mmCIF file of N, CA and C in Angstrom:
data_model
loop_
_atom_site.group_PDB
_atom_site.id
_atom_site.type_symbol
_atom_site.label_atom_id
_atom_site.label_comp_id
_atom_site.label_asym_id
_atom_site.label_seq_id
_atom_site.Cartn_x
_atom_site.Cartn_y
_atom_site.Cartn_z
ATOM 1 N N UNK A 1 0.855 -1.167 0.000
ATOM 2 C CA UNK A 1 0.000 0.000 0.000
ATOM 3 C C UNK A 1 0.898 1.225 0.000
ATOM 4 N N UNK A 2 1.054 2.251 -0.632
ATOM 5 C CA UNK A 2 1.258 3.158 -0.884
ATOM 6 C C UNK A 2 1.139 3.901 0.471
ATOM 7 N N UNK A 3 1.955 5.232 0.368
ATOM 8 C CA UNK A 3 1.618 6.127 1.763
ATOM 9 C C UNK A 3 0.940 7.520 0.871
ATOM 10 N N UNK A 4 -0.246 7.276 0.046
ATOM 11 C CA UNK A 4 -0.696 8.544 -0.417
ATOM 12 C C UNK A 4 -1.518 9.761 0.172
ATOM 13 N N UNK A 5 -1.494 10.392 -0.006
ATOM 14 C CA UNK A 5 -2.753 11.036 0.900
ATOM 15 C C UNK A 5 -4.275 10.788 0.500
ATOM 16 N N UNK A 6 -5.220 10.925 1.348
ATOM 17 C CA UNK A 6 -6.355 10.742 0.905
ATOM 18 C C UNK A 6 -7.039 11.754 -0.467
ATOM 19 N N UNK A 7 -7.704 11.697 -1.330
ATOM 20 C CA UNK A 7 -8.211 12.831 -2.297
ATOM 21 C C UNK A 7 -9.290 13.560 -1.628
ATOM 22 N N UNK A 8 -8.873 14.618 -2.024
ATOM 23 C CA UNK A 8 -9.675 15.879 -1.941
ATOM 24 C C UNK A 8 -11.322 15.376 -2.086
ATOM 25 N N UNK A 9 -11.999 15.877 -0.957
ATOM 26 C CA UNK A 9 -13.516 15.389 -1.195
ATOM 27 C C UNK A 9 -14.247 15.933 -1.868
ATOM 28 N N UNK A 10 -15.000 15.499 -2.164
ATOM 29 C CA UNK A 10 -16.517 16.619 -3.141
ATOM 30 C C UNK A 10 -16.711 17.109 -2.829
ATOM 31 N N UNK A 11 -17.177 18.319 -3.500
ATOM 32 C CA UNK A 11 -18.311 19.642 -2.796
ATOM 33 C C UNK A 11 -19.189 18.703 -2.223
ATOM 34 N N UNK A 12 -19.801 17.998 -3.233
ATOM 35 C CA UNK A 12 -21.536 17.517 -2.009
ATOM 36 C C UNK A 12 -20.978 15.582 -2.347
ATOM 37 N N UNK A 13 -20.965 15.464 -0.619
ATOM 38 C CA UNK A 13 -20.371 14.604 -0.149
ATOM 39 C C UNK A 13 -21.434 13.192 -1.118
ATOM 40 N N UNK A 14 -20.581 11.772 -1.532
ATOM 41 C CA UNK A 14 -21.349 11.065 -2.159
ATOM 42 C C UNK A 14 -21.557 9.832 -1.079
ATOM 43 N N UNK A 15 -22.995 9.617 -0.426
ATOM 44 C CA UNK A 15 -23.146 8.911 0.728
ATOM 45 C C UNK A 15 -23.367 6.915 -0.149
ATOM 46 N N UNK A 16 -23.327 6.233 0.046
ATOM 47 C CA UNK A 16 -22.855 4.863 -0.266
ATOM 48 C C UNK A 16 -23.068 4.038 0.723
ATOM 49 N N UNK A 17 -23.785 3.025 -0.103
ATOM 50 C CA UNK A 17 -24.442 1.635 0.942
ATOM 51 C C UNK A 17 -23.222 0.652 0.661
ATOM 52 N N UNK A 18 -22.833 -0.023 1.590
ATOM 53 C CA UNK A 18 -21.877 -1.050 1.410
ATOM 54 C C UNK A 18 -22.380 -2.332 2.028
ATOM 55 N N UNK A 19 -22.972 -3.136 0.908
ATOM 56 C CA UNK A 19 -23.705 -4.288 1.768
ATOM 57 C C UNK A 19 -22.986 -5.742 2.133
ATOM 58 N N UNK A 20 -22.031 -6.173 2.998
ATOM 59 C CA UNK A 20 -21.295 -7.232 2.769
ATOM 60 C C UNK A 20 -21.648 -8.342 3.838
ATOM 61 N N UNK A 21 -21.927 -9.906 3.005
ATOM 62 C CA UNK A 21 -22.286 -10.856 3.234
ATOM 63 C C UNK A 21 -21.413 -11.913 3.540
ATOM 64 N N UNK A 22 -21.902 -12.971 4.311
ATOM 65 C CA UNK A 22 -20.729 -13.850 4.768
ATOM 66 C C UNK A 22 -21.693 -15.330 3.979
ATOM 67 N N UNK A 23 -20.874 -15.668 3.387
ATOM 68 C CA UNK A 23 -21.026 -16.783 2.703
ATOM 69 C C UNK A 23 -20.993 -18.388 3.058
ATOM 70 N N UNK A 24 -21.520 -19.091 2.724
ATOM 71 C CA UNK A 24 -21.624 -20.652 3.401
ATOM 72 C C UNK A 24 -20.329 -21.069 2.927
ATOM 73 N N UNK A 25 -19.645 -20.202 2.372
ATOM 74 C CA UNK A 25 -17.509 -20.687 2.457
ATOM 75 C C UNK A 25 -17.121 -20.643 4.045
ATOM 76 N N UNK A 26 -17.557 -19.704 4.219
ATOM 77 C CA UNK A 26 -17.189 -19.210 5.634
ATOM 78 C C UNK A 26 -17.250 -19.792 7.126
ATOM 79 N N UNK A 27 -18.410 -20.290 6.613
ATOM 80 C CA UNK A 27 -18.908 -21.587 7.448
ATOM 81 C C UNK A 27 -18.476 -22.783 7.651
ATOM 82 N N UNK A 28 -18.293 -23.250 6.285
ATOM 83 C CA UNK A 28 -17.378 -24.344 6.143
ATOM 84 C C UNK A 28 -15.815 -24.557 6.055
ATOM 85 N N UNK A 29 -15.406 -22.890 6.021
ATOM 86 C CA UNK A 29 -13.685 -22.692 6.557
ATOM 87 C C UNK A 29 -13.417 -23.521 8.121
ATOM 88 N N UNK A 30 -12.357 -24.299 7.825
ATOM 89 C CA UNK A 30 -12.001 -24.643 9.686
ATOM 90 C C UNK A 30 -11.875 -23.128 10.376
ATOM 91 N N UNK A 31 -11.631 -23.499 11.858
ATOM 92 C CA UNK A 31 -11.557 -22.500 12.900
ATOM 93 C C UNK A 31 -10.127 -21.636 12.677
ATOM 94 N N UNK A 32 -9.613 -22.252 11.771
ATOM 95 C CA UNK A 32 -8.068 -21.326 11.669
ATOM 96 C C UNK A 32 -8.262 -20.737 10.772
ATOM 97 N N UNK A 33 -9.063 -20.732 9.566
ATOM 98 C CA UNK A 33 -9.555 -20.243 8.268
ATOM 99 C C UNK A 33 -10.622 -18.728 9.013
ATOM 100 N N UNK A 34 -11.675 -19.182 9.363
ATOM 101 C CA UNK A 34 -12.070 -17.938 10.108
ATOM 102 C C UNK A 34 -11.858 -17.216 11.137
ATOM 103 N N UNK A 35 -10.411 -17.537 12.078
ATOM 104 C CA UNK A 35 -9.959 -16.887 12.746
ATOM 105 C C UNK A 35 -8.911 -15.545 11.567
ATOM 106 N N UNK A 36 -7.987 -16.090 11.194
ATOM 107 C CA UNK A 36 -7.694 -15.335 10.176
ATOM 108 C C UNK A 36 -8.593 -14.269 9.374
ATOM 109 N N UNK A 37 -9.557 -14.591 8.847
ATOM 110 C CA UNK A 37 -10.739 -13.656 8.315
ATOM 111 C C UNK A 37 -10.893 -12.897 9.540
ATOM 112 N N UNK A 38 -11.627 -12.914 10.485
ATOM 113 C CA UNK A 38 -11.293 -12.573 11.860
ATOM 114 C C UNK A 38 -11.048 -10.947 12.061
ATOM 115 N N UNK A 39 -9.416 -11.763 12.087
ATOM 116 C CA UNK A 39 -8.380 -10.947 12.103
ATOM 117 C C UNK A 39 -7.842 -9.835 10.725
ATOM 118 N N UNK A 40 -8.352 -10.068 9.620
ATOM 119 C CA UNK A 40 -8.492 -9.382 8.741
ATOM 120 C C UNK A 40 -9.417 -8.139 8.773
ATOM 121 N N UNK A 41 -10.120 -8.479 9.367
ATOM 122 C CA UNK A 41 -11.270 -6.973 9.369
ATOM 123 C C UNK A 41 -11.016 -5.518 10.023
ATOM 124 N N UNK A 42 -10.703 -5.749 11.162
ATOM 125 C CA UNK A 42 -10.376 -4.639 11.750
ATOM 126 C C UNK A 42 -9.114 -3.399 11.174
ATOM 127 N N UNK A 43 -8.156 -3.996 10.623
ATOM 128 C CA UNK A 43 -7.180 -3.443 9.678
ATOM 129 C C UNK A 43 -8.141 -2.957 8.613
ATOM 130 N N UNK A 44 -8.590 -4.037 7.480
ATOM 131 C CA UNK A 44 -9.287 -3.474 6.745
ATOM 132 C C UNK A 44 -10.219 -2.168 6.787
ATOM 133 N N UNK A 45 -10.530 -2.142 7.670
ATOM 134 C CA UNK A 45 -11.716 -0.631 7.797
ATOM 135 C C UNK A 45 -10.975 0.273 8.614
ATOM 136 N N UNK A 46 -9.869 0.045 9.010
ATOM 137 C CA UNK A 46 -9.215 1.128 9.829
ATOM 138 C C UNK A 46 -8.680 2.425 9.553
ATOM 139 N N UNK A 47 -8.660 3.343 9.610
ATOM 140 C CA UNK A 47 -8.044 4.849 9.170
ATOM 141 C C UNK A 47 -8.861 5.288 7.760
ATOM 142 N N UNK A 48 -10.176 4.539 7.411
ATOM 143 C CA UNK A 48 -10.746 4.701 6.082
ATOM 144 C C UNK A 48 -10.579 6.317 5.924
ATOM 145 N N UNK A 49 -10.512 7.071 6.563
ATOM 146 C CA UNK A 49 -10.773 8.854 6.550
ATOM 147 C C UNK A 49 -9.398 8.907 5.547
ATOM 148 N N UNK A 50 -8.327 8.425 6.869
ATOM 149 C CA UNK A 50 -6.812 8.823 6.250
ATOM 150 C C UNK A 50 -6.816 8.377 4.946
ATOM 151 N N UNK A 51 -7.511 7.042 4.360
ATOM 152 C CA UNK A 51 -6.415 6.143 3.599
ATOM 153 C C UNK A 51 -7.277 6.873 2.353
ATOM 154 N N UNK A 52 -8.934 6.248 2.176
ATOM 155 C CA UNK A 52 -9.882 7.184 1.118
ATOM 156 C C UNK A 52 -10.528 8.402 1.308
ATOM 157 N N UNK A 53 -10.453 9.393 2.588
ATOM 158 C CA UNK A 53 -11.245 10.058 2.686
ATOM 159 C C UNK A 53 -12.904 10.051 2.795
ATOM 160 N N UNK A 54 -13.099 8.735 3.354
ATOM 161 C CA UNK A 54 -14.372 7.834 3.457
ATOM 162 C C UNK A 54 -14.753 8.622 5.066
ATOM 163 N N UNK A 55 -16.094 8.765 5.258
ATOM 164 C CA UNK A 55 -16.573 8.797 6.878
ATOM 165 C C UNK A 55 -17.822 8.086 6.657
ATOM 166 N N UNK A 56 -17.137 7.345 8.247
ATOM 167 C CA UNK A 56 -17.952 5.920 8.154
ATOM 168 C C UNK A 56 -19.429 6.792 9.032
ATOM 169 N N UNK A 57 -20.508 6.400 8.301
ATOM 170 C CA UNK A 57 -22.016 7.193 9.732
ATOM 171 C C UNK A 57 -22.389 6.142 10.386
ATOM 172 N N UNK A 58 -22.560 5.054 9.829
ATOM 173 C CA UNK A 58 -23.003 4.306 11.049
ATOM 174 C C UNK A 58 -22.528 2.689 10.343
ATOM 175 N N UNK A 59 -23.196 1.725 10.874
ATOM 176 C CA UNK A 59 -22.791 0.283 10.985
ATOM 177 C C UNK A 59 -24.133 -0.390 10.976
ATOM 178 N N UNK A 60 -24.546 -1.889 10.950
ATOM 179 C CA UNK A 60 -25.395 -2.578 11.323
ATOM 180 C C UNK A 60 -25.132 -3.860 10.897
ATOM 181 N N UNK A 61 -25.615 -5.073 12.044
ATOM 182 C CA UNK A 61 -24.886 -6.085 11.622
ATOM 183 C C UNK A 61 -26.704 -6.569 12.286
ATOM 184 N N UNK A 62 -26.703 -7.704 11.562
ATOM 185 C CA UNK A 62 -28.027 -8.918 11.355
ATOM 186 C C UNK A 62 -28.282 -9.799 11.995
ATOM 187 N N UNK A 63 -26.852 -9.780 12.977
ATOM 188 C CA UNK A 63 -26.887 -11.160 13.900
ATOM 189 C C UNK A 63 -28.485 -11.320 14.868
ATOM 190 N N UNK A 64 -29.017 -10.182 15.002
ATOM 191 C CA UNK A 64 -30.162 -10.206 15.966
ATOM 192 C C UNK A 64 -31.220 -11.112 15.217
ATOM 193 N N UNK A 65 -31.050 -10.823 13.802
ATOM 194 C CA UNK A 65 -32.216 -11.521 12.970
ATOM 195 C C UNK A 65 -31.717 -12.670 12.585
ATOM 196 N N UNK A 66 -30.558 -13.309 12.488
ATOM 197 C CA UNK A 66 -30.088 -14.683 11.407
ATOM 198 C C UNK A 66 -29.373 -15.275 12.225
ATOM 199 N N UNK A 67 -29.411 -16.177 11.053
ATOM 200 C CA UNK A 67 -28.311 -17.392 12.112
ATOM 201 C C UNK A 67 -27.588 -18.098 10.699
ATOM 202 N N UNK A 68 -26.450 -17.878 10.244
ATOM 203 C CA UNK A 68 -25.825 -18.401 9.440
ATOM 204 C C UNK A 68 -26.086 -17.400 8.025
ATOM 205 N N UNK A 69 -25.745 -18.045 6.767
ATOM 206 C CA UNK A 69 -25.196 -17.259 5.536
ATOM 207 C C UNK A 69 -26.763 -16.672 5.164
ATOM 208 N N UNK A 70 -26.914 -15.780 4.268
ATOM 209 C CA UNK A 70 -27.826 -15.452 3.745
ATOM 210 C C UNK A 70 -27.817 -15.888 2.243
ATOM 211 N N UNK A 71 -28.979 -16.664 2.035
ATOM 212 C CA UNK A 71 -28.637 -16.708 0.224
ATOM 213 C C UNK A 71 -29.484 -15.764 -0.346
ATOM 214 N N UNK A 72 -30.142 -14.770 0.196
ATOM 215 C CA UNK A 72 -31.109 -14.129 -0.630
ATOM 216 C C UNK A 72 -30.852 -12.479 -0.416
ATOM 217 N N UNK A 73 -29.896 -12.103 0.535
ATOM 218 C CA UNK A 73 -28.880 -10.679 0.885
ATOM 219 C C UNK A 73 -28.010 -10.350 1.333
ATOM 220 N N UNK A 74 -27.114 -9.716 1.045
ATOM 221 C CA UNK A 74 -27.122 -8.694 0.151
ATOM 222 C C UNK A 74 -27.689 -8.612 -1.148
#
């Protein structure tokens, strides 16, 4: 990764749904396979301001409603 600066933002900020799903791979990864994934996430979304100039508004996760992969959403 590069050490670039983030780009200059828009006049009128462009707001964006990011819908991401966990797949019946995921499920069937052993416990060292999704520990790793895991451990991948938190890096991934970290400093999004610095790295794209992204601001995160909010979050929501499904666990209250599901139990395992979704085949029908995202």
């Amino acid at each position: 990764m590069s050490a670039t600066a983030a780009p200059d933002p828009p006049e009128t900020p462009l707001r964006t749904l990011f819908c991401i799903g966990v797949t019946q791979e995921f499920f069937n990864a052993g416990d060292e396979e999704r520990t790793a994934v895991a451990a991948a996430i938190p890096p991934a979304f970290a400093r999004l301001a610095e790295r794209f100039g992204v601001r995160v508004l909010g979050t929501l996760d499904d666990d209250q409603f599901m139990v395992g992969a979704s085949a029908a959403w995202p």
